[in-house]
XYZ file of C-alpha atoms in Angstrom:
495
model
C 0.000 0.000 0.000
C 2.769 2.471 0.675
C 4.699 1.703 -2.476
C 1.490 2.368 -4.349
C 1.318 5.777 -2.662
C 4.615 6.548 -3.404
C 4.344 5.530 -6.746
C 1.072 7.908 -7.329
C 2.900 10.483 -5.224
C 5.988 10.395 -8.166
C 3.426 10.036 -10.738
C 1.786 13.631 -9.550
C 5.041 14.976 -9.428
C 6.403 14.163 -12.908
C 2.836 15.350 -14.050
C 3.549 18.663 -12.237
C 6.989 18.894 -13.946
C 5.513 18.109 -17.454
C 2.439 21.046 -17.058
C 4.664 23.300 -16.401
C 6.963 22.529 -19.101
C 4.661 22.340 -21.432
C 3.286 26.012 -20.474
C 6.773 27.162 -20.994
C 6.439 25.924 -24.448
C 3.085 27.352 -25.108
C 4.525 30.497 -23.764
C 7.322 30.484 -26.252
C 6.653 32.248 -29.856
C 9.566 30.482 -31.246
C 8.093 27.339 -30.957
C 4.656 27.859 -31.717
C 5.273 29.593 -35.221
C 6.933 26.969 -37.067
C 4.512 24.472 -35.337
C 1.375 26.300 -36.614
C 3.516 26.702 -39.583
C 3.407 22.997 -40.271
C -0.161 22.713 -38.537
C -1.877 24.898 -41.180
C -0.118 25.789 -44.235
C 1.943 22.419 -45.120
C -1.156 19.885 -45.081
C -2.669 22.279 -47.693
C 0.967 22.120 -49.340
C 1.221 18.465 -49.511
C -2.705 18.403 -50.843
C -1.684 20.117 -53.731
C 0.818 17.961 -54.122
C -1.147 14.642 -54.001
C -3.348 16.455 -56.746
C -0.602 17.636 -59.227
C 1.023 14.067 -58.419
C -2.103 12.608 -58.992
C -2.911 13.909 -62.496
C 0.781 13.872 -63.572
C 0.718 9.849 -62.792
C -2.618 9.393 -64.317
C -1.601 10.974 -67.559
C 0.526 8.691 -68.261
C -1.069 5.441 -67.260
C 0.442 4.578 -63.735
C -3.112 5.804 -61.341
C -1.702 3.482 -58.877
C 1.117 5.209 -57.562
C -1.411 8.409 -57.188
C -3.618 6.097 -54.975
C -0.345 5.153 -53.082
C 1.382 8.768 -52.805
C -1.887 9.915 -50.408
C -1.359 7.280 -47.704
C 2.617 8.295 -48.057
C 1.999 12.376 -47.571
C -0.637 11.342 -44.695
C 2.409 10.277 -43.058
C 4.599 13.073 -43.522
C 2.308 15.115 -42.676
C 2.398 13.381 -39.249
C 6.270 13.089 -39.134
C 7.233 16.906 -39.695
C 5.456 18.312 -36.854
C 6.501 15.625 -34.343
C 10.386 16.984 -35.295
C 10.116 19.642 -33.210
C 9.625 17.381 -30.604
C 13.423 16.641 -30.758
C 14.239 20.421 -30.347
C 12.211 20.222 -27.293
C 13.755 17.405 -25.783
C 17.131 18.784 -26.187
C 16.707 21.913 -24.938
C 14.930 20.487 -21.947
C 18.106 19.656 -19.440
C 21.146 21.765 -21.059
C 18.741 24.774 -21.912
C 17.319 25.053 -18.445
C 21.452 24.602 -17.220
C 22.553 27.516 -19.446
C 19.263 29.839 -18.240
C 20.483 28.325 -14.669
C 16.987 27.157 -13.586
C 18.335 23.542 -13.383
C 19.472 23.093 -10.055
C 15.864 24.589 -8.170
C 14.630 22.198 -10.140
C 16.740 19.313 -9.405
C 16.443 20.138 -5.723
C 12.703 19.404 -5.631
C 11.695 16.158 -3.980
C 11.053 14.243 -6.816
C 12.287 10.832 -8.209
C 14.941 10.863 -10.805
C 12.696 8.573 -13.006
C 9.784 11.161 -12.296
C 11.963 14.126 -13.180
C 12.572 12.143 -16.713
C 9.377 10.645 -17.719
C 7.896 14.477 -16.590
C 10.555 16.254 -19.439
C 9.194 13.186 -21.675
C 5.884 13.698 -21.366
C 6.548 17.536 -21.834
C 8.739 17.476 -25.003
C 5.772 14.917 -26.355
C 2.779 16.812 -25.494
C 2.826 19.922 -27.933
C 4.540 18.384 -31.471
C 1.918 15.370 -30.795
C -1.121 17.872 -30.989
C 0.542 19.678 -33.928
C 0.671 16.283 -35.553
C -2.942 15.317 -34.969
C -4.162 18.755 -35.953
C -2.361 18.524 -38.764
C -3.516 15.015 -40.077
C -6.872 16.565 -39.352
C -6.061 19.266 -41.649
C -4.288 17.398 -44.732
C -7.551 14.737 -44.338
C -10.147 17.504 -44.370
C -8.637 19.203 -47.466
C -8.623 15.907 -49.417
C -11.889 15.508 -48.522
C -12.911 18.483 -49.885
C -10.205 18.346 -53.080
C -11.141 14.923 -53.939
C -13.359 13.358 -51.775
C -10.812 10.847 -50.413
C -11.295 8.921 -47.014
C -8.114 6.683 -45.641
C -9.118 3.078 -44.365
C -10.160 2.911 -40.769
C -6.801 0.507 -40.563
C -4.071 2.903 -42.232
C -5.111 5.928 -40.443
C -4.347 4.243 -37.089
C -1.451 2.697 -38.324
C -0.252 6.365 -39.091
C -0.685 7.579 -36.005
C 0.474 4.530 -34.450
C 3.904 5.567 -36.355
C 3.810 8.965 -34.974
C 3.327 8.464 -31.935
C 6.231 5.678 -31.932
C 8.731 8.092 -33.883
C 8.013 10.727 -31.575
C 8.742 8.302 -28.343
C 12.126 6.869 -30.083
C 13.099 10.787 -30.665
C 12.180 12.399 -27.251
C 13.369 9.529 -25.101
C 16.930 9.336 -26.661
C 16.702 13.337 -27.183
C 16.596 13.577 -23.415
C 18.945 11.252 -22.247
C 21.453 13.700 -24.437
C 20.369 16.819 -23.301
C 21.074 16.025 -19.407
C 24.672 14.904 -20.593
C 25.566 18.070 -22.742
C 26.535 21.477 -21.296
C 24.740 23.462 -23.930
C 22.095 23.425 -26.235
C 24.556 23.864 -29.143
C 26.383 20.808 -27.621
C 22.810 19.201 -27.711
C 21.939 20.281 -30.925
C 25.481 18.609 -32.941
C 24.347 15.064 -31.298
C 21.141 15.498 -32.717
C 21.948 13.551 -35.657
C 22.273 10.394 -34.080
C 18.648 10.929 -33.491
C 17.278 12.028 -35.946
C 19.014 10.144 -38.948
C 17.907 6.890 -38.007
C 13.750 8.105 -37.531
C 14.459 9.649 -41.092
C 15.778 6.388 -42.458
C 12.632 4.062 -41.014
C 10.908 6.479 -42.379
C 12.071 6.378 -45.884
C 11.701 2.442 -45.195
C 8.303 3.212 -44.416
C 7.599 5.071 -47.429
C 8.651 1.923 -49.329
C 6.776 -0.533 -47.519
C 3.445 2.304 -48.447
C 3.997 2.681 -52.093
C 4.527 -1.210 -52.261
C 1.176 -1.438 -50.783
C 2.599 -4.036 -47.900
C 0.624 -1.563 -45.437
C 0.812 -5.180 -43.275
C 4.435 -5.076 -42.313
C 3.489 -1.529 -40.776
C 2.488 -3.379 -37.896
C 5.428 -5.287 -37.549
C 7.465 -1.884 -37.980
C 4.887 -0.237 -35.016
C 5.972 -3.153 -33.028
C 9.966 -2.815 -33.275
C 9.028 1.041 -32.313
C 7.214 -0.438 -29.567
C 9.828 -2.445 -28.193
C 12.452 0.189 -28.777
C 10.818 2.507 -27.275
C 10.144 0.584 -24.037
C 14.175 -0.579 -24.188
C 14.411 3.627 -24.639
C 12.751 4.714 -22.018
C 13.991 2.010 -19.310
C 17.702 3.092 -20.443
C 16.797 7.117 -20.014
C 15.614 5.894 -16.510
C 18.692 3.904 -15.559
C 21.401 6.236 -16.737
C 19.429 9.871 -15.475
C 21.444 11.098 -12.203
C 20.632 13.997 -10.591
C 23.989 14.005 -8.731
C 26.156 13.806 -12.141
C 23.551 16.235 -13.670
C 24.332 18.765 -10.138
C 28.486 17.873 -10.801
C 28.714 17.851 -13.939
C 30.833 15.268 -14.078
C 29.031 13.214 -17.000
C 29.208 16.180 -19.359
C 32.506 17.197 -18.551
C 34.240 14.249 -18.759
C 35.877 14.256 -22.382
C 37.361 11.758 -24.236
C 40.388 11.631 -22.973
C 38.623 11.224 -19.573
C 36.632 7.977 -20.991
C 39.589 6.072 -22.603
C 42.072 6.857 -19.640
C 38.321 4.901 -17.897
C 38.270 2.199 -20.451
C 41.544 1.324 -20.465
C 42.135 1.133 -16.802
C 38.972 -1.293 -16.698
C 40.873 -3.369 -19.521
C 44.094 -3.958 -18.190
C 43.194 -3.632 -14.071
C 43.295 -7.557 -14.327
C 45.743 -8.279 -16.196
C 48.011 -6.061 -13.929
C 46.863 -7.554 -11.178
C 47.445 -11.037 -12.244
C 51.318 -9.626 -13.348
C 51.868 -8.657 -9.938
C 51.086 -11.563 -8.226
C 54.144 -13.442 -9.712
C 57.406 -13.317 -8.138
C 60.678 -14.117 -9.324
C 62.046 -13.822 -13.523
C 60.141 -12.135 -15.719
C 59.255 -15.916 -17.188
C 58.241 -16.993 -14.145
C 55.973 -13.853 -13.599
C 54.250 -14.381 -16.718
C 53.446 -18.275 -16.649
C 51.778 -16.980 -12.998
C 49.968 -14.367 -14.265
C 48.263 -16.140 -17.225
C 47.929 -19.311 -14.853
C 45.588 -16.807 -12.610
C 43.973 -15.230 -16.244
C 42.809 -18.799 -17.038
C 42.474 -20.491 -13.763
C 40.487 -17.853 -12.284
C 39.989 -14.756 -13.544
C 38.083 -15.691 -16.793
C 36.183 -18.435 -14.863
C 34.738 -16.001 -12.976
C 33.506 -13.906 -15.913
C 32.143 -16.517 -17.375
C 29.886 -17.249 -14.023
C 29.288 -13.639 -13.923
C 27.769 -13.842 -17.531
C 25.811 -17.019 -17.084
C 22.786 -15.314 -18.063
C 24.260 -14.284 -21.310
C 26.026 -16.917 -22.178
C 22.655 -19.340 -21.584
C 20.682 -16.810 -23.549
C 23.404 -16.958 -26.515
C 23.460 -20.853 -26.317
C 19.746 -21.175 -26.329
C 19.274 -18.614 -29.440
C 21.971 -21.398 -31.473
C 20.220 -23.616 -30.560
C 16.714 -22.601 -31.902
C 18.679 -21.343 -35.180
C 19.750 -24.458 -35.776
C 15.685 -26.201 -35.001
C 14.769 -23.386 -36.996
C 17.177 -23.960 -40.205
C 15.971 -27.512 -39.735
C 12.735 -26.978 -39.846
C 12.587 -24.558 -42.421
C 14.243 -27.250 -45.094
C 11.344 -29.617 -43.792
C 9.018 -27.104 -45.680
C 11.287 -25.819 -48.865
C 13.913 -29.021 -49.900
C 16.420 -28.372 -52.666
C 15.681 -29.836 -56.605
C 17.014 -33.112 -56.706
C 20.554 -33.773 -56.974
C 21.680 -30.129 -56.113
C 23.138 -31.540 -52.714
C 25.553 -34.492 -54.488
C 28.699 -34.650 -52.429
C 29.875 -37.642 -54.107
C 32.731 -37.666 -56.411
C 34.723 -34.159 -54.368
C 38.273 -33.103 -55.917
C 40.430 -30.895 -54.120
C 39.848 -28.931 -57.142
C 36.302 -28.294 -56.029
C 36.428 -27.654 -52.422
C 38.927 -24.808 -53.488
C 35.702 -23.007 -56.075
C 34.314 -20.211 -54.970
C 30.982 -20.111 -52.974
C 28.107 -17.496 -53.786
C 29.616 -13.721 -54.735
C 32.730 -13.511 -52.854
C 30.648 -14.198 -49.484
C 33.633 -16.637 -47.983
C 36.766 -16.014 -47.760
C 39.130 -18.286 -49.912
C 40.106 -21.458 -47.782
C 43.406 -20.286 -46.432
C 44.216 -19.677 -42.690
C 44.294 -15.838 -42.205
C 41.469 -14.966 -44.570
C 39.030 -17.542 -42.837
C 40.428 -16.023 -39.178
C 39.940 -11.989 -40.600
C 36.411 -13.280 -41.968
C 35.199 -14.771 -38.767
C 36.925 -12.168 -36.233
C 35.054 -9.431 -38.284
C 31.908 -11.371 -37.959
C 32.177 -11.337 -34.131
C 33.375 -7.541 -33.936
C 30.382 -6.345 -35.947
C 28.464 -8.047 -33.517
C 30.162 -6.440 -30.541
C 29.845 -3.058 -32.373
C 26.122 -2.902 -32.726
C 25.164 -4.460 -29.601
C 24.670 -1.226 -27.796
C 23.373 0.196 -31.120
C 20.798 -3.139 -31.218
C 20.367 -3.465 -27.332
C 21.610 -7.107 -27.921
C 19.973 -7.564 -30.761
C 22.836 -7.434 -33.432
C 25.011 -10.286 -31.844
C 22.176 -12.695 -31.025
C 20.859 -12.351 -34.629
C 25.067 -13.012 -36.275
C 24.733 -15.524 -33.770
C 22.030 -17.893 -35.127
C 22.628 -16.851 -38.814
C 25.219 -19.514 -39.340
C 24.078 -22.232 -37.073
C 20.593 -22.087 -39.063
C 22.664 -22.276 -42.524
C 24.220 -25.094 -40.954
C 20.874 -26.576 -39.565
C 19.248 -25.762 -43.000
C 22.081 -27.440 -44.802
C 21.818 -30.466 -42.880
C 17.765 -30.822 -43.020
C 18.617 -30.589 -46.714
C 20.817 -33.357 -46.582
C 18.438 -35.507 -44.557
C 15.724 -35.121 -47.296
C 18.474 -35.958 -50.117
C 18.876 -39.616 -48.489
C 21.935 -38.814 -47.117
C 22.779 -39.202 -43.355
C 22.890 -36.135 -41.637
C 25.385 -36.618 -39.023
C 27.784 -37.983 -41.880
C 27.819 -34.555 -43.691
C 28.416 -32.568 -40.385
C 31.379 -34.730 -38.824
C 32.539 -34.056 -42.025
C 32.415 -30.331 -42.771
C 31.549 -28.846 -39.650
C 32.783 -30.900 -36.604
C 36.684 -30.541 -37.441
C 36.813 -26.672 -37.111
C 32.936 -26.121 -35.432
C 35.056 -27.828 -32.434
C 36.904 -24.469 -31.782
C 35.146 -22.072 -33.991
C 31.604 -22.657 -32.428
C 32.547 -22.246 -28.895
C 34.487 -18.998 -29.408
C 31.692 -17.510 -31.562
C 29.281 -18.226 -28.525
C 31.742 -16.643 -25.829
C 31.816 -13.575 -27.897
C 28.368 -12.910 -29.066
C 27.206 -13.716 -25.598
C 29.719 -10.958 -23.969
C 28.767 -8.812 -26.939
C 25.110 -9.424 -25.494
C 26.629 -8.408 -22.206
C 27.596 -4.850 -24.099
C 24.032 -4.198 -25.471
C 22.555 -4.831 -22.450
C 24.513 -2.564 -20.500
C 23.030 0.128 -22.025
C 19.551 -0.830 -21.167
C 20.387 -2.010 -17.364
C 23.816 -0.628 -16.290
C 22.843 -1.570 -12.768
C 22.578 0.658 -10.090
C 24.779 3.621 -9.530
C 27.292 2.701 -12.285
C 25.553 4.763 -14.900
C 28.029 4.437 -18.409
C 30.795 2.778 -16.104
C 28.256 -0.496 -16.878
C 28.752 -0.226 -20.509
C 32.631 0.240 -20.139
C 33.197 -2.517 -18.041
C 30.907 -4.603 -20.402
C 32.880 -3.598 -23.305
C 36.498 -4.241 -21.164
C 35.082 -7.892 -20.854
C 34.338 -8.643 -24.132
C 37.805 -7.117 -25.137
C 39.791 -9.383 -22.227
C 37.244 -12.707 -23.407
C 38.182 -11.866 -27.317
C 41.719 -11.573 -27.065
C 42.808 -14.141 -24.469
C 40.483 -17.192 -25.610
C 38.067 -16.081 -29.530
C 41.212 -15.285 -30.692
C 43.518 -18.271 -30.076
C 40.542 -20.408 -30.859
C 39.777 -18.485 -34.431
C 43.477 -18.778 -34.824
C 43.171 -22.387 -34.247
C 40.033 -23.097 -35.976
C 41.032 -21.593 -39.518
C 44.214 -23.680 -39.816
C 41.740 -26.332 -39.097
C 39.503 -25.628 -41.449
C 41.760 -24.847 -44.210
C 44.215 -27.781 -43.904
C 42.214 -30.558 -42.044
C 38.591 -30.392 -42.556
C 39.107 -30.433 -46.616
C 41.107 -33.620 -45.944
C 38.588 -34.866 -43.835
C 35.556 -34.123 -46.575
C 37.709 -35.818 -49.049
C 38.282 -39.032 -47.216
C 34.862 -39.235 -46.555
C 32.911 -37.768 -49.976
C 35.860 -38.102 -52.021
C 36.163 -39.743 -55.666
C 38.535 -42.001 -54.910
């Protein structure tokens, strides 16, 4: 009962905080006239528009894409109004620091996650109104123009968009303005907000004049899902205290890898000092403590990761199964009978695998598993689960294929897959699940470490890659260049 009171008591307060924000806004001419701007005079803009489009197209045989380009200005109609909603957002935090309002308001007795979700809710509140009013606006002209009503379905699906894009923009828009000193400072990272909405939408656009307005929903559900993974991570990483310091937005670059690198080698000084002795003798101790107990105990630390990694494999490789079940090959196209060296050495597909030597096959697959850790916190997770299961549902795909051929299954994978998928399969698990680690850092630091979560994530992944995925890449393309072909030979060979 008291937790729900405090909750309702956090939930008045961040209500407070976005009222009056969102008075300051109506109180500001600056933002009003380029919002009426696009409220009133672009929907009648973009209606002459669909009518010169529409006659142009119809003149010359192609009335389809006219029926298609009204759906496609509905929506940016929607989506220019709701941009302001990012100038909003990041003016909320570093333009009340530069007008030095910020700290009164820090020092009221409110909730850090009520403080955020209140600037949300503000920075939402006015370019969402502009957007409705002007749908209402662009829909009522067409009406009049041409007498044209969207489907029940698209229109919601429209404003299901909007009100996604504006979410993904003001969440993230936040989060950067209470790390910046100044609205200019705000204003340059802008980009990495707004160039990704602009890009779904251009996706968008394709998936309308396609006439796929189905996958819409699938696109409103990624929005959904990033924007719940948004707003959780503007919650976790908001601090008042750092806000008060300034110590997030002051610390520069230098600052950060100076951070980073101390995470990265802390243990690996640590285990150097605890030799004694030659410098031989040092080093056998050190990497005797690296392996023996220091990686051990990442791996426990990471359990949930590395279970969550093994468990998507797995289901790729179900799924690749499964999905050869329901589309087998033309007969004959899986005939390993009769292999020359000759042919194992061909190229596969357009230059998509390397050529079977060592160090190409290593640089392919270590490039594989750094992509992953390099969109992880870009993907929440997402990218290095997904590089994960590609090739373990090829490999599941390849072998349902061989089932339905007649051939035995298990034949064809001790064959080409067990020899190097020893070594290579293991260290692609340890890295996409502490790439995992990395994207979800950003979503749950955990409490009080704030980006120090996402360092320490990505110091792991860098100890874990160098001091085991690399020796077993290393390992696992000499394998596969010099002993697996061998091993296909002796067993599908022609002789």
């Amino acid at each position: 009962m008291k937790r729900r009171e405090a909750i309702l008591a956090q939930a008045r307060l961040a209500w407070l905080v976005a009222r009056r924000e969102a008075w300051d806004n109506l109180r500001d001419w600056r933002i009003l006239v380029p919002i009426l701007v696009l409220t009133l005079i672009f929907p009648f803009l973009m209606n002459i528009t669909a009518r010169v489009a529409t006659d142009f197209v119809e003149r010359y045989g192609a009335p389809i894409l006219g029926t298609r380009l009204v759906p496609f200005l509905l929506m940016i109609v929607g989506f220019f109004p709701i941009s302001f909603s990012l100038v909003i957002a990041l003016e909320s935090f570093a333009g009340e620091r530069e007008r030095l309002s910020l700290e009164p308001l820090l020092a009221t007795p409110i909730s850090d996650a009520a403080l955020y979700l209140g600037k949300v809710l503000a920075s939402l509140f006015l370019p969402l109104v502009a957007s409705l009013l002007g749908i209402g606006v662009y829909l009522g002209s067409l009406w009049f123009s041409i007498g044209y009503v969207p489907p029940g379905v698209l229109l919601a699906q429209v404003l299901l968009l909007t009100a996604m894009e504006a979410l993904v923009m003001v969440s993230a828009a936040v989060v950067i303005s209470s790390h910046t000193t100044s609205v200019r400072a705000a204003n340059l990272l802008a980009s990495f907000v707004i160039i990704p909405v602009a890009l779904l939408v251009q996706a968008e656009s394709a998936v309308m004049f396609w006439g796929q307005y189905e996958a819409l929903w699938w696109i409103a559900a990624g929005l959904l899902v990033v924007d719940v993974l948004l707003v959780r991570t503007g919650v976790r990483v908001f601090n008042r205290e750092e806000l008060l310091s300034g110590e997030a937005a002051s610390q520069g670059l230098r600052g950060i890898g100076a951070r980073f690198w101390g995470l990265c080698v802390g243990p690996v000084r640590e285990a150097w000092q605890r030799g004694q002795g030659p410098a031989w003798r040092r080093a056998l101790t050190a990497l005797a403590w690296l392996y023996g107990r220091h990686l051990p105990a990442l791996v426990r630390q990471n359990w949930l990761a590395l279970a969550t990694s093994l468990l998507a494999m797995a289901a790729a490789g179900v799924l690749g199964w499964t999905y050869a079940q329901g589309h087998p090959l033309p007969p004959g196209a899986l005939q390993f009978g009769g292999l020359s060296p000759e042919s194992l050495k061909m190229p596969v597909g357009p230059s998509l695998l390397p050529p079977l030597e060592p160090l190409p096959i290593f640089l392919h697959n270590a490039r594989a598993l750094i992509l992953g850790a390099v969109g992880a916190p870009f993907s929440f997770g997402a990218a290095p689960v997904l590089l994960a299961m590609l090739p373990i549902a090829l490999i599941g795909f390849f072998a349902g294929e061989v089932a339905l051929a007649g051939q035995a299954p298990g034949t064809f994978l001790l064959a080409f897959v067990v020899p190097h998928g020893v070594l290579e399969v293991p260290a692609a698990w340890l890295a996409y699940a502490f790439a995992l680690r990395v994207g979800l850092a950003v979503v749950s630091p955990g409490e009080g470490r704030g980006g120090g979560g996402l360092l320490g994530a990505l110091a792991d992944f860098l100890r874990v890659f160098v001091l085991v995925v690399v020796p077993l890449l290393l390992l696992a393309a000499w394998v596969e260049a010099r002993v697996t072909p061998q091993v296909v030979l002796q067993v599908y060979g022609a002789g």
